[in-house]
Amino acid sequence: MSVDDIARNLDLAVERLSVVQLNQAASLIDEATSVLYSAVSESNDPEIAEVLETLQQASVEIGNALRLCVDVQKRIGKYKAEILGVPDATSSTNSTKSTKEPSGWRNRAIIDRDKFKYFFGKVRSNKHNTNRSKQLINELNRIRIFDTLDGHAALKRHLEQVVRSDENIVRTFTDEYGTYQIRDSLFAGPGGFLQLETAWQVTPQGLRLTTIIPRRGKK
């Protein structure tokens, strides 16, 4: 197989990556989620909470798939240029179309594993942190989010969804440690809804979660 044949096969592989379709799906799910968010505060229907949770999970999974496709596309272009010595035609024609991630995916949630001890009542470092940790687990348990693998996964999916859009930023501030965003969200659990205020530190790698404050919930 010639170099030109290899290059053509790689171009064909890039064309079959579903980047455009994933972008479209992410946008549609964003619209549906926004509509549900505006409705859930007035509803006690657990089925709405289940639908919202499913949409949040789908958004995270589509975003992961989208980033993987974009990464593969970039790797193929680099291989063609550096190994085959062939210009990457797809990068010039599709860079503003197929490889452009939606604005909601430019932020990445960074959540330390130890944070889940704080979320689920296991922190005893000082009185303030202990009280807040107990408050969090009580509020999460009230909407039937428990200290289990499923509970951790549901909360993680929600937090990853929180940073997808900048529309939920209620304020920002900067101190000697960096720049922070305060975001507002409504977490849907099997037993109802919980309004959360989350603080995120802006870093070159993404948005690092620093704390969660439960504001109010609804059974």
Coordinates of C-alpha atoms in Angstrom, one line a residue:
M1 CA 0.0 0.0 0.0
S2 CA 1.4 3.4 -1.0
V3 CA 1.7 6.5 1.1
D4 CA -1.2 8.1 -0.8
D5 CA -3.4 5.0 -0.2
I6 CA -2.7 5.2 3.6
A7 CA -3.4 8.9 3.6
R8 CA -6.7 8.4 1.7
N9 CA -7.7 5.7 4.2
L10 CA -6.9 8.0 7.1
D11 CA -9.0 10.7 5.5
L12 CA -11.9 8.3 5.2
A13 CA -11.5 7.3 8.8
V14 CA -11.7 11.0 9.8
E15 CA -14.8 11.5 7.7
R16 CA -16.6 8.7 9.5
L17 CA -15.9 10.1 13.0
S18 CA -19.3 11.4 14.2
V19 CA -18.1 14.7 15.5
V20 CA -20.7 16.8 13.7
Q21 CA -23.5 14.5 14.8
L22 CA -22.2 14.5 18.4
N23 CA -22.2 18.3 18.4
Q24 CA -25.8 18.3 17.2
A25 CA -26.8 15.8 19.8
A26 CA -25.1 17.8 22.6
S27 CA -26.9 21.0 21.5
L28 CA -30.3 19.3 21.5
I29 CA -29.7 17.7 24.9
D30 CA -28.6 21.1 26.3
E31 CA -31.9 22.7 25.0
A32 CA -34.0 19.9 26.6
T33 CA -32.1 20.1 29.9
S34 CA -32.7 23.9 30.0
V35 CA -36.4 23.4 29.5
L36 CA -36.5 20.8 32.3
Y37 CA -34.5 23.0 34.7
S38 CA -37.1 25.7 34.3
A39 CA -39.9 23.3 35.0
V40 CA -38.6 21.1 37.9
S41 CA -38.7 23.9 40.5
E42 CA -42.5 23.8 40.3
S43 CA -42.9 20.1 40.1
N44 CA -43.0 17.2 42.6
D45 CA -43.1 14.6 39.9
P46 CA -40.3 12.0 40.5
E47 CA -40.5 11.0 36.8
I48 CA -39.2 14.5 35.8
A49 CA -36.3 14.0 38.2
E50 CA -35.5 10.7 36.5
V51 CA -35.7 12.2 33.0
L52 CA -33.4 15.1 34.1
E53 CA -30.9 12.7 35.6
T54 CA -30.9 10.6 32.3
L55 CA -30.3 13.7 30.2
Q56 CA -27.5 14.8 32.5
Q57 CA -25.8 11.4 32.2
A58 CA -26.3 11.4 28.4
S59 CA -24.7 14.9 28.2
V60 CA -21.6 13.7 30.0
E61 CA -21.3 10.6 27.9
I62 CA -21.7 12.5 24.6
G63 CA -19.1 15.0 25.7
N64 CA -16.6 12.2 26.5
A65 CA -17.3 10.7 23.0
L66 CA -16.9 14.1 21.4
R67 CA -13.6 14.8 23.0
L68 CA -12.3 11.3 22.0
C69 CA -13.3 11.8 18.4
V70 CA -11.6 15.2 18.2
D71 CA -8.5 13.7 19.8
V72 CA -8.4 10.9 17.3
Q73 CA -8.8 13.4 14.4
K74 CA -5.9 15.5 15.7
R75 CA -3.7 12.4 16.1
I76 CA -4.5 11.3 12.6
G77 CA -3.6 14.7 11.2
K78 CA -0.3 14.8 13.2
Y79 CA 0.6 11.3 12.0
K80 CA 0.0 12.3 8.3
A81 CA 2.1 15.4 8.6
E82 CA 5.0 14.0 10.7
I83 CA 5.2 10.4 9.5
L84 CA 3.7 10.3 6.0
G85 CA 4.8 13.8 5.1
V86 CA 1.3 14.5 3.7
P87 CA -0.5 17.8 4.6
D88 CA -3.7 17.2 6.6
A89 CA -6.4 18.4 4.3
T90 CA -9.1 17.7 6.8
S91 CA -7.7 20.2 9.3
S92 CA -8.0 23.1 6.9
T93 CA -11.5 22.2 5.6
N94 CA -13.1 21.0 8.8
S95 CA -11.4 22.7 11.7
T96 CA -14.2 25.3 12.0
K97 CA -16.9 22.7 11.5
S98 CA -16.4 19.1 12.6
T99 CA -13.6 19.6 15.2
K100 CA -15.0 22.6 16.9
E101 CA -16.4 21.5 20.3
P102 CA -19.6 23.2 21.5
S103 CA -19.1 26.1 23.9
G104 CA -20.5 24.0 26.7
W105 CA -17.5 21.6 26.5
R106 CA -14.7 24.1 26.9
N107 CA -14.9 23.7 30.7
R108 CA -13.8 20.5 32.3
A109 CA -14.8 19.6 35.9
I110 CA -11.9 18.5 38.1
I111 CA -13.2 16.8 41.2
D112 CA -10.7 15.3 43.7
R113 CA -11.7 11.8 44.9
D114 CA -11.3 12.9 48.5
K115 CA -14.1 15.4 48.0
F116 CA -16.6 12.6 48.2
K117 CA -15.7 12.1 51.8
Y118 CA -16.7 15.7 52.4
F119 CA -19.9 15.3 50.3
F120 CA -21.1 12.2 52.3
G121 CA -20.4 13.2 55.9
K122 CA -17.0 11.7 56.5
V123 CA -15.0 14.9 57.2
R124 CA -13.9 15.7 60.8
S125 CA -11.0 18.2 60.2
N126 CA -12.7 21.1 62.1
K127 CA -16.1 22.1 63.4
H128 CA -17.1 24.1 60.3
N129 CA -16.1 21.3 57.8
T130 CA -17.7 18.7 60.0
N131 CA -21.0 20.5 60.2
R132 CA -21.1 21.3 56.5
S133 CA -20.2 17.6 55.7
K134 CA -23.1 16.4 57.9
Q135 CA -25.4 19.0 56.3
L136 CA -24.5 17.7 52.8
I137 CA -25.1 14.1 53.5
N138 CA -28.4 14.8 55.2
E139 CA -29.6 16.9 52.2
L140 CA -28.4 14.3 49.7
N141 CA -30.0 11.4 51.7
R142 CA -33.3 13.4 51.7
I143 CA -33.5 13.2 47.9
R144 CA -32.3 9.5 48.1
I145 CA -28.7 10.1 47.0
F146 CA -26.7 7.8 49.3
D147 CA -23.1 7.0 50.1
T148 CA -22.9 4.3 47.5
L149 CA -21.2 3.9 44.1
D150 CA -24.5 4.8 42.4
G151 CA -24.9 7.9 44.6
H152 CA -21.3 9.0 43.9
A153 CA -21.8 8.5 40.2
A154 CA -25.0 10.5 40.1
L155 CA -23.5 13.4 42.0
K156 CA -20.4 13.3 39.8
R157 CA -22.5 13.4 36.6
H158 CA -24.4 16.4 37.9
L159 CA -21.2 18.3 38.8
E160 CA -19.7 17.6 35.4
Q161 CA -22.9 19.0 33.8
V162 CA -22.8 22.1 36.0
V163 CA -19.6 23.4 34.3
R164 CA -20.8 22.7 30.7
S165 CA -22.4 26.1 30.4
D166 CA -21.5 29.6 31.8
E167 CA -25.2 30.5 32.1
N168 CA -25.3 29.3 35.7
I169 CA -22.4 31.4 37.0
V170 CA -23.9 33.7 39.7
R171 CA -20.7 35.6 40.5
T172 CA -16.9 35.4 40.2
F173 CA -14.1 36.6 42.4
T174 CA -10.3 36.6 42.6
D175 CA -8.1 36.4 45.7
E176 CA -4.4 35.5 46.4
Y177 CA -5.1 31.9 45.5
G178 CA -6.7 32.4 42.1
T179 CA -10.0 33.1 40.3
Y180 CA -13.2 31.4 41.3
Q181 CA -16.7 30.9 39.8
I182 CA -19.8 30.4 42.0
R183 CA -22.4 28.4 40.1
D184 CA -26.0 27.6 40.9
S185 CA -27.7 24.3 39.9
L186 CA -30.6 22.0 40.7
F187 CA -29.7 18.4 41.4
A188 CA -32.4 15.9 40.6
G189 CA -32.4 12.8 42.8
P190 CA -34.9 9.9 43.0
G191 CA -36.5 11.6 46.0
G192 CA -36.7 15.1 44.7
F193 CA -34.6 18.1 44.0
L194 CA -31.7 19.9 45.8
Q195 CA -30.4 23.4 44.9
L196 CA -26.7 23.5 45.1
E197 CA -24.2 26.4 45.1
T198 CA -20.8 25.2 44.0
A199 CA -17.4 27.0 43.9
W200 CA -14.9 26.3 41.2
Q201 CA -11.3 27.4 40.9
V202 CA -10.2 28.4 37.4
T203 CA -7.1 26.5 36.4
P204 CA -5.3 25.8 33.1
Q205 CA -6.5 22.2 33.3
G206 CA -10.1 23.1 33.9
L207 CA -12.4 24.0 36.7
R208 CA -11.5 22.5 40.1
L209 CA -14.4 22.0 42.5
T210 CA -13.6 23.5 45.9
T211 CA -16.9 23.3 47.8
I212 CA -20.6 22.7 47.7
I213 CA -23.3 24.4 49.7
P214 CA -26.9 23.0 49.7
R215 CA -29.3 26.0 49.5
R216 CA -32.7 24.4 49.5
G217 CA -34.4 21.3 48.4
K218 CA -37.8 20.0 47.4
K219 CA -39.3 16.6 48.1

